[in-house]
């Protein structure tokens, strides 16, 4: 397992509790020194679990697991035929994909694992979105200088905070659940047809804007037309203006995050209001939000998310490591002397998540974007 080299990345791809699962499959597990430091895991914890602490862990490794993709300098040091399993945003990082291809490395991208039921236990987008959604609600509660719950006391009644959540996918639903548990009155909106029922099942109010729903492939949202986007903004404005806290989590796969809330809409919020934009890093749902910063717009403090799962590195790493163990298990064939990493490219999950193999880019959209049509 690699030590994460990117600034701000506190997670790790393997946790001591799960090292035994890999050794049981027949692997020797080598961990780079200090790899777990930011997730509060010591080298001794890994060693006690049966891993070897080795500064040269990547040299000659069959499989390298990490959260972020390895840097191009480290990829060039891998042996040809080695495999990497990590997040790998192919659209944003073509130079990493090219290095993997040219080094003859077989690479798998966790964000490309198909969202079919057999792959649920390997779905790192979902496991990390769960962490982000929770964290968003906690950040909003922490920034808001008032109670989330209703308080009825001898000294009088304090009304509950009103929280509006836009986007009710995995992260949004977790934000709703968390804000509800803290006692806020929660209203939420999502463009997908199934979302209203899911919002209600969390005990929140599903906002009905009387607009068409936008269902795309694989249960995802589709992009809005400009006209629909304008109408959605207009109809959302009174909900945003009335919110004490606004949490936005909307995304459309493979696209920039849709702008759902303009600066003018935020300016209508009351003094002391807070806005938490989980999508700030991918373009932002809220106009003016900055990833990793709190900016002031009108009366509101606007918090922009930046690598939000990394802000809770312990649980985020544990969930991610379980996803990694499950996908590595799928790609391990049992042999006479234990197990061997032998991905079966006829398997939908293996084929779907593979980016490079044997000197070629296997993920067709990435190949076309980088090499053009054949
Ligand atoms: P996501 O991160 O791509 O998007 C987050 C949410 O934003 C989605 O619910 C989307 O509908 C919403 N959104 C997009 N544009 C919007 C707009 N203009 N206004 C309001 N909301 C907007 O999505 P996700 O959380 O990864 O998952 C989306 C769906 O996929 C959910 O239904 C989820 O349950 C499903 N899912 C299925 C599996 C599986 O079957 N294995 C796994 C995970 C998620």
mmCIF file of C-alpha atoms in Angstrom, residues 92 166-167 223-224 229 232-233 246-252 255-263 265-266 275-293 295 297 302-308:
data_model
loop_
_atom_site.group_PDB
_atom_site.id
_atom_site.type_symbol
_atom_site.label_atom_id
_atom_site.label_comp_id
_atom_site.label_asym_id
_atom_site.label_seq_id
_atom_site.Cartn_x
_atom_site.Cartn_y
_atom_site.Cartn_z
ATOM 1 C CA UNK A 92 -8.862 15.468 -15.215
ATOM 2 C CA UNK A 166 -30.451 20.254 -2.827
ATOM 3 C CA UNK A 167 -29.483 16.956 -4.449
ATOM 4 C CA UNK A 223 -28.248 17.634 -17.371
ATOM 5 C CA UNK A 224 -30.884 20.383 -17.374
ATOM 6 C CA UNK A 229 -32.428 25.505 -14.940
ATOM 7 C CA UNK A 232 -35.783 25.650 -11.161
ATOM 8 C CA UNK A 233 -33.797 28.589 -9.736
ATOM 9 C CA UNK A 246 -28.549 25.395 2.734
ATOM 10 C CA UNK A 247 -26.632 22.230 1.816
ATOM 11 C CA UNK A 248 -26.010 21.446 -1.855
ATOM 12 C CA UNK A 249 -24.837 18.040 -3.106
ATOM 13 C CA UNK A 250 -26.014 17.924 -6.736
ATOM 14 C CA UNK A 251 -23.887 16.303 -9.422
ATOM 15 C CA UNK A 252 -24.292 14.935 -12.925
ATOM 16 C CA UNK A 255 -20.044 16.878 -16.084
ATOM 17 C CA UNK A 256 -19.349 20.027 -14.192
ATOM 18 C CA UNK A 257 -21.705 20.331 -11.205
ATOM 19 C CA UNK A 258 -24.868 22.266 -12.120
ATOM 20 C CA UNK A 259 -25.245 25.789 -10.708
ATOM 21 C CA UNK A 260 -28.485 25.598 -8.734
ATOM 22 C CA UNK A 261 -28.185 28.717 -6.600
ATOM 23 C CA UNK A 262 -27.039 32.109 -7.858
ATOM 24 C CA UNK A 263 -25.319 34.797 -5.848
ATOM 25 C CA UNK A 265 -30.464 33.887 -4.384
ATOM 26 C CA UNK A 266 -27.901 33.638 -1.541
ATOM 27 C CA UNK A 275 -24.418 27.571 2.947
ATOM 28 C CA UNK A 276 -22.451 24.331 2.538
ATOM 29 C CA UNK A 277 -21.578 23.464 -1.057
ATOM 30 C CA UNK A 278 -20.287 19.907 -1.337
ATOM 31 C CA UNK A 279 -19.898 20.323 -5.092
ATOM 32 C CA UNK A 280 -17.567 23.358 -4.819
ATOM 33 C CA UNK A 281 -14.608 21.352 -6.117
ATOM 34 C CA UNK A 282 -16.372 20.197 -9.266
ATOM 35 C CA UNK A 283 -17.607 23.633 -10.313
ATOM 36 C CA UNK A 284 -20.003 24.390 -7.494
ATOM 37 C CA UNK A 285 -23.779 24.280 -7.054
ATOM 38 C CA UNK A 286 -23.620 27.737 -5.498
ATOM 39 C CA UNK A 287 -22.289 30.653 -7.489
ATOM 40 C CA UNK A 288 -19.261 32.147 -5.742
ATOM 41 C CA UNK A 289 -18.459 29.137 -3.523
ATOM 42 C CA UNK A 290 -14.717 28.404 -3.287
ATOM 43 C CA UNK A 291 -13.369 24.906 -2.540
ATOM 44 C CA UNK A 292 -11.636 24.757 0.839
ATOM 45 C CA UNK A 293 -12.747 28.265 1.819
ATOM 46 C CA UNK A 295 -16.627 33.200 1.695
ATOM 47 C CA UNK A 297 -22.089 36.349 0.146
ATOM 48 C CA UNK A 302 -20.612 30.026 2.261
ATOM 49 C CA UNK A 303 -18.431 26.953 2.926
ATOM 50 C CA UNK A 304 -16.994 25.223 -0.141
ATOM 51 C CA UNK A 305 -16.118 21.542 0.196
ATOM 52 C CA UNK A 306 -12.657 20.296 -0.719
ATOM 53 C CA UNK A 307 -11.824 16.602 -0.415
ATOM 54 C CA UNK A 308 -14.537 16.346 2.201
#
